[in-house]
Amino acid sequence: MKATTWLEDDTTITLGIWGSGDIVGKALSKVEAYQMECLTKVEIIPFHAQEWQEITDVLLAHIQQAEELLLIRSYKRTDLMVIKLLSWLAKRFGHEVKNGHLIDVRLTHQDIAEMLGATRVTVTRVLIQLEQQGLIERLSLHRFLVKEEELWHYEI
């Protein structure tokens, strides 16, 4: 399938080409003039509006998460990346406890390093520094307690 649109001067613009198993349609585009053209024999399976909403929600959630992680990885300093990642994880997966937010997701230093494009040694050094400064607590089973207010002050 080929999706196209056109300009006021009738110039045709190809928006994309899709194949077997791809989900396509006007609902996924913000372009006003939108046309689908079959390039080969196709079988179309319609989705109900409720299913589209579920798919849209899932796609948007993936895009938003990818953008948030891209932003976290864009910091130049590893300590800021670690702080931003821990803060994001606390908001997304943590739950509030007496002394901050408990990130009850088992993440090794290597897991964090891979998420940030850093080395495990550097991440371990940063985590030790953050713990010595009282900004986090490293708990058993690779869990973290993040003290949000202190992290916010560190970022300034």
PDB file of C-alpha atoms in Angstrom:
ATOM      1  CA  MET A   1       0.000   0.000   0.000  1.00  0.00           C
ATOM      2  CA  LYS A   2       1.128   3.509  -0.744  1.00  0.00           C
ATOM      3  CA  ALA A   3      -0.122   6.554   1.126  1.00  0.00           C
ATOM      4  CA  THR A   4      -0.078   9.822  -0.746  1.00  0.00           C
ATOM      5  CA  THR A   5      -1.148  13.412  -0.437  1.00  0.00           C
ATOM      6  CA  TRP A   6      -0.935  16.339  -2.800  1.00  0.00           C
ATOM      7  CA  LEU A   7      -0.127  20.021  -2.741  1.00  0.00           C
ATOM      8  CA  GLU A   8      -2.218  22.897  -4.051  1.00  0.00           C
ATOM      9  CA  ASP A   9      -0.381  22.707  -7.389  1.00  0.00           C
ATOM     10  CA  ASP A  10      -1.330  18.993  -7.712  1.00  0.00           C
ATOM     11  CA  THR A  11       2.170  17.776  -6.840  1.00  0.00           C
ATOM     12  CA  THR A  12       1.826  14.247  -5.439  1.00  0.00           C
ATOM     13  CA  ILE A  13       3.751  13.443  -2.270  1.00  0.00           C
ATOM     14  CA  THR A  14       4.354   9.836  -1.149  1.00  0.00           C
ATOM     15  CA  LEU A  15       3.904   9.618   2.617  1.00  0.00           C
ATOM     16  CA  GLY A  16       4.882   5.981   2.986  1.00  0.00           C
ATOM     17  CA  ILE A  17       4.810   2.473   1.599  1.00  0.00           C
ATOM     18  CA  TRP A  18       3.673  -0.483   3.699  1.00  0.00           C
ATOM     19  CA  GLY A  19       3.583  -4.215   3.360  1.00  0.00           C
ATOM     20  CA  SER A  20       2.124  -7.321   4.902  1.00  0.00           C
ATOM     21  CA  GLY A  21       1.186  -6.980   8.560  1.00  0.00           C
ATOM     22  CA  ASP A  22       1.552  -3.194   8.689  1.00  0.00           C
ATOM     23  CA  ILE A  23      -1.171  -1.097  10.240  1.00  0.00           C
ATOM     24  CA  VAL A  24      -2.080   1.865   8.075  1.00  0.00           C
ATOM     25  CA  GLY A  25      -4.824   4.396   7.732  1.00  0.00           C
ATOM     26  CA  LYS A  26      -5.931   7.996   8.013  1.00  0.00           C
ATOM     27  CA  ALA A  27      -6.288   7.637  11.779  1.00  0.00           C
ATOM     28  CA  LEU A  28      -2.478   7.464  12.058  1.00  0.00           C
ATOM     29  CA  SER A  29      -1.823  10.594  10.010  1.00  0.00           C
ATOM     30  CA  LYS A  30      -2.222  14.322  10.564  1.00  0.00           C
ATOM     31  CA  VAL A  31      -2.217  15.068   6.833  1.00  0.00           C
ATOM     32  CA  GLU A  32      -5.548  16.416   5.579  1.00  0.00           C
ATOM     33  CA  ALA A  33      -5.494  15.151   1.999  1.00  0.00           C
ATOM     34  CA  TYR A  34      -4.751  11.443   2.462  1.00  0.00           C
ATOM     35  CA  GLN A  35      -5.148   8.615  -0.030  1.00  0.00           C
ATOM     36  CA  MET A  36      -4.228   4.934   0.098  1.00  0.00           C
ATOM     37  CA  GLU A  37      -3.377   3.030  -3.084  1.00  0.00           C
ATOM     38  CA  CYS A  38      -2.852  -0.727  -3.390  1.00  0.00           C
ATOM     39  CA  LEU A  39       0.390  -1.607  -5.164  1.00  0.00           C
ATOM     40  CA  THR A  40      -0.193  -5.367  -4.970  1.00  0.00           C
ATOM     41  CA  LYS A  41      -3.068  -7.631  -4.109  1.00  0.00           C
ATOM     42  CA  VAL A  42      -3.980  -6.938  -0.484  1.00  0.00           C
ATOM     43  CA  GLU A  43      -6.265  -8.253   2.187  1.00  0.00           C
ATOM     44  CA  ILE A  44      -7.680  -5.541   4.388  1.00  0.00           C
ATOM     45  CA  ILE A  45      -8.748  -6.371   7.902  1.00  0.00           C
ATOM     46  CA  PRO A  46     -10.746  -3.543   9.472  1.00  0.00           C
ATOM     47  CA  PHE A  47     -10.227  -2.473  13.060  1.00  0.00           C
ATOM     48  CA  HIS A  48     -13.052  -1.249  15.221  1.00  0.00           C
ATOM     49  CA  ALA A  49     -12.765   2.235  16.712  1.00  0.00           C
ATOM     50  CA  GLN A  50     -12.098   0.780  20.169  1.00  0.00           C
ATOM     51  CA  GLU A  51      -9.227  -1.335  18.835  1.00  0.00           C
ATOM     52  CA  TRP A  52      -7.754   1.707  17.069  1.00  0.00           C
ATOM     53  CA  GLN A  53      -7.793   3.647  20.316  1.00  0.00           C
ATOM     54  CA  GLU A  54      -5.960   0.842  22.099  1.00  0.00           C
ATOM     55  CA  ILE A  55      -3.353   0.637  19.339  1.00  0.00           C
ATOM     56  CA  THR A  56      -2.976   4.411  19.263  1.00  0.00           C
ATOM     57  CA  ASP A  57      -2.512   4.525  23.026  1.00  0.00           C
ATOM     58  CA  VAL A  58       0.141   1.808  22.849  1.00  0.00           C
ATOM     59  CA  LEU A  59       1.993   3.506  19.989  1.00  0.00           C
ATOM     60  CA  LEU A  60       1.880   6.889  21.703  1.00  0.00           C
ATOM     61  CA  ALA A  61       3.146   5.393  24.953  1.00  0.00           C
ATOM     62  CA  HIS A  62       6.098   3.809  23.104  1.00  0.00           C
ATOM     63  CA  ILE A  63       6.914   7.049  21.308  1.00  0.00           C
ATOM     64  CA  GLN A  64       6.682   9.097  24.498  1.00  0.00           C
ATOM     65  CA  GLN A  65       8.899   6.667  26.410  1.00  0.00           C
ATOM     66  CA  ALA A  66      11.459   6.672  23.600  1.00  0.00           C
ATOM     67  CA  GLU A  67      11.496  10.485  23.654  1.00  0.00           C
ATOM     68  CA  GLU A  68      11.902  10.608  27.436  1.00  0.00           C
ATOM     69  CA  LEU A  69      14.821   8.164  27.332  1.00  0.00           C
ATOM     70  CA  LEU A  70      16.379  10.045  24.409  1.00  0.00           C
ATOM     71  CA  LEU A  71      16.204  13.245  26.420  1.00  0.00           C
ATOM     72  CA  ILE A  72      17.782  11.568  29.460  1.00  0.00           C
ATOM     73  CA  ARG A  73      20.620  10.207  27.301  1.00  0.00           C
ATOM     74  CA  SER A  74      21.260  13.653  25.809  1.00  0.00           C
ATOM     75  CA  TYR A  75      22.842  15.037  28.977  1.00  0.00           C
ATOM     76  CA  LYS A  76      26.593  15.402  28.648  1.00  0.00           C
ATOM     77  CA  ARG A  77      27.443  14.336  32.206  1.00  0.00           C
ATOM     78  CA  THR A  78      26.867  10.762  33.350  1.00  0.00           C
ATOM     79  CA  ASP A  79      25.893  11.867  36.860  1.00  0.00           C
ATOM     80  CA  LEU A  80      23.040  13.950  35.446  1.00  0.00           C
ATOM     81  CA  MET A  81      21.963  11.072  33.199  1.00  0.00           C
ATOM     82  CA  VAL A  82      21.861   8.715  36.187  1.00  0.00           C
ATOM     83  CA  ILE A  83      19.901  11.230  38.268  1.00  0.00           C
ATOM     84  CA  LYS A  84      17.419  11.876  35.462  1.00  0.00           C
ATOM     85  CA  LEU A  85      17.008   8.145  34.838  1.00  0.00           C
ATOM     86  CA  LEU A  86      16.446   7.358  38.522  1.00  0.00           C
ATOM     87  CA  SER A  87      13.948  10.207  38.775  1.00  0.00           C
ATOM     88  CA  TRP A  88      12.112   8.954  35.675  1.00  0.00           C
ATOM     89  CA  LEU A  89      12.100   5.383  36.981  1.00  0.00           C
ATOM     90  CA  ALA A  90      10.791   6.599  40.349  1.00  0.00           C
ATOM     91  CA  LYS A  91       7.911   8.444  38.680  1.00  0.00           C
ATOM     92  CA  ARG A  92       7.121   5.617  36.290  1.00  0.00           C
ATOM     93  CA  PHE A  93       7.673   2.490  38.390  1.00  0.00           C
ATOM     94  CA  GLY A  94       8.255   3.673  41.934  1.00  0.00           C
ATOM     95  CA  HIS A  95       5.899   4.041  44.807  1.00  0.00           C
ATOM     96  CA  GLU A  96       6.052   6.555  47.600  1.00  0.00           C
ATOM     97  CA  VAL A  97       7.454   5.411  50.921  1.00  0.00           C
ATOM     98  CA  LYS A  98       8.441   7.242  54.090  1.00  0.00           C
ATOM     99  CA  ASN A  99      11.839   8.485  52.846  1.00  0.00           C
ATOM    100  CA  GLY A 100      11.180   8.994  49.123  1.00  0.00           C
ATOM    101  CA  HIS A 101      10.256   6.784  46.177  1.00  0.00           C
ATOM    102  CA  LEU A 102      11.103   3.103  46.104  1.00  0.00           C
ATOM    103  CA  ILE A 103      12.040   1.850  42.652  1.00  0.00           C
ATOM    104  CA  ASP A 104      11.015  -1.755  43.060  1.00  0.00           C
ATOM    105  CA  VAL A 105      12.458  -2.820  39.712  1.00  0.00           C
ATOM    106  CA  ARG A 106      15.538  -4.972  39.879  1.00  0.00           C
ATOM    107  CA  LEU A 107      18.150  -3.090  37.881  1.00  0.00           C
ATOM    108  CA  THR A 108      21.823  -3.937  37.945  1.00  0.00           C
ATOM    109  CA  HIS A 109      24.487  -1.319  37.400  1.00  0.00           C
ATOM    110  CA  GLN A 110      25.025  -2.931  34.003  1.00  0.00           C
ATOM    111  CA  ASP A 111      21.314  -2.492  33.151  1.00  0.00           C
ATOM    112  CA  ILE A 112      21.532   1.207  33.992  1.00  0.00           C
ATOM    113  CA  ALA A 113      24.781   1.584  32.042  1.00  0.00           C
ATOM    114  CA  GLU A 114      23.201   0.008  28.960  1.00  0.00           C
ATOM    115  CA  MET A 115      20.186   2.312  29.187  1.00  0.00           C
ATOM    116  CA  LEU A 116      22.462   5.351  29.295  1.00  0.00           C
ATOM    117  CA  GLY A 117      25.200   4.274  26.905  1.00  0.00           C
ATOM    118  CA  ALA A 118      27.732   4.476  29.738  1.00  0.00           C
ATOM    119  CA  THR A 119      30.111   1.971  31.275  1.00  0.00           C
ATOM    120  CA  ARG A 120      29.167  -0.102  34.297  1.00  0.00           C
ATOM    121  CA  VAL A 121      32.212   1.219  36.168  1.00  0.00           C
ATOM    122  CA  THR A 122      31.139   4.835  35.638  1.00  0.00           C
ATOM    123  CA  VAL A 123      27.550   4.110  36.703  1.00  0.00           C
ATOM    124  CA  THR A 124      28.776   2.335  39.843  1.00  0.00           C
ATOM    125  CA  ARG A 125      31.004   5.317  40.686  1.00  0.00           C
ATOM    126  CA  VAL A 126      28.079   7.749  40.219  1.00  0.00           C
ATOM    127  CA  LEU A 127      25.715   5.608  42.292  1.00  0.00           C
ATOM    128  CA  ILE A 128      28.275   5.446  45.122  1.00  0.00           C
ATOM    129  CA  GLN A 129      28.649   9.254  44.994  1.00  0.00           C
ATOM    130  CA  LEU A 130      24.866   9.779  45.035  1.00  0.00           C
ATOM    131  CA  GLU A 131      24.535   7.416  47.984  1.00  0.00           C
ATOM    132  CA  GLN A 132      27.357   9.177  49.885  1.00  0.00           C
ATOM    133  CA  GLN A 133      25.574  12.492  49.282  1.00  0.00           C
ATOM    134  CA  GLY A 134      22.361  11.034  50.726  1.00  0.00           C
ATOM    135  CA  LEU A 135      20.419  11.403  47.473  1.00  0.00           C
ATOM    136  CA  ILE A 136      19.685   7.692  47.052  1.00  0.00           C
ATOM    137  CA  GLU A 137      19.869   4.468  48.991  1.00  0.00           C
ATOM    138  CA  ARG A 138      20.913   1.286  47.275  1.00  0.00           C
ATOM    139  CA  LEU A 139      18.852  -1.575  48.660  1.00  0.00           C
ATOM    140  CA  SER A 140      19.068  -5.341  48.382  1.00  0.00           C
ATOM    141  CA  LEU A 141      17.978  -7.067  45.189  1.00  0.00           C
ATOM    142  CA  HIS A 142      19.220  -4.180  42.992  1.00  0.00           C
ATOM    143  CA  ARG A 143      16.493  -1.782  44.139  1.00  0.00           C
ATOM    144  CA  PHE A 144      16.811   1.948  44.849  1.00  0.00           C
ATOM    145  CA  LEU A 145      15.243   4.467  47.173  1.00  0.00           C
ATOM    146  CA  VAL A 146      15.271   7.887  45.523  1.00  0.00           C
ATOM    147  CA  LYS A 147      14.938  11.011  47.631  1.00  0.00           C
ATOM    148  CA  GLU A 148      13.209  13.215  45.057  1.00  0.00           C
ATOM    149  CA  GLU A 149      13.583  16.580  46.791  1.00  0.00           C
ATOM    150  CA  GLU A 150      17.321  16.139  47.225  1.00  0.00           C
ATOM    151  CA  LEU A 151      17.705  15.078  43.570  1.00  0.00           C
ATOM    152  CA  TRP A 152      15.849  18.189  42.437  1.00  0.00           C
ATOM    153  CA  HIS A 153      18.250  20.388  44.418  1.00  0.00           C
ATOM    154  CA  TYR A 154      21.235  18.503  42.982  1.00  0.00           C
ATOM    155  CA  GLU A 155      20.052  19.188  39.432  1.00  0.00           C
ATOM    156  CA  ILE A 156      20.004  22.954  39.959  1.00  0.00           C
TER     157      ILE A 156
END
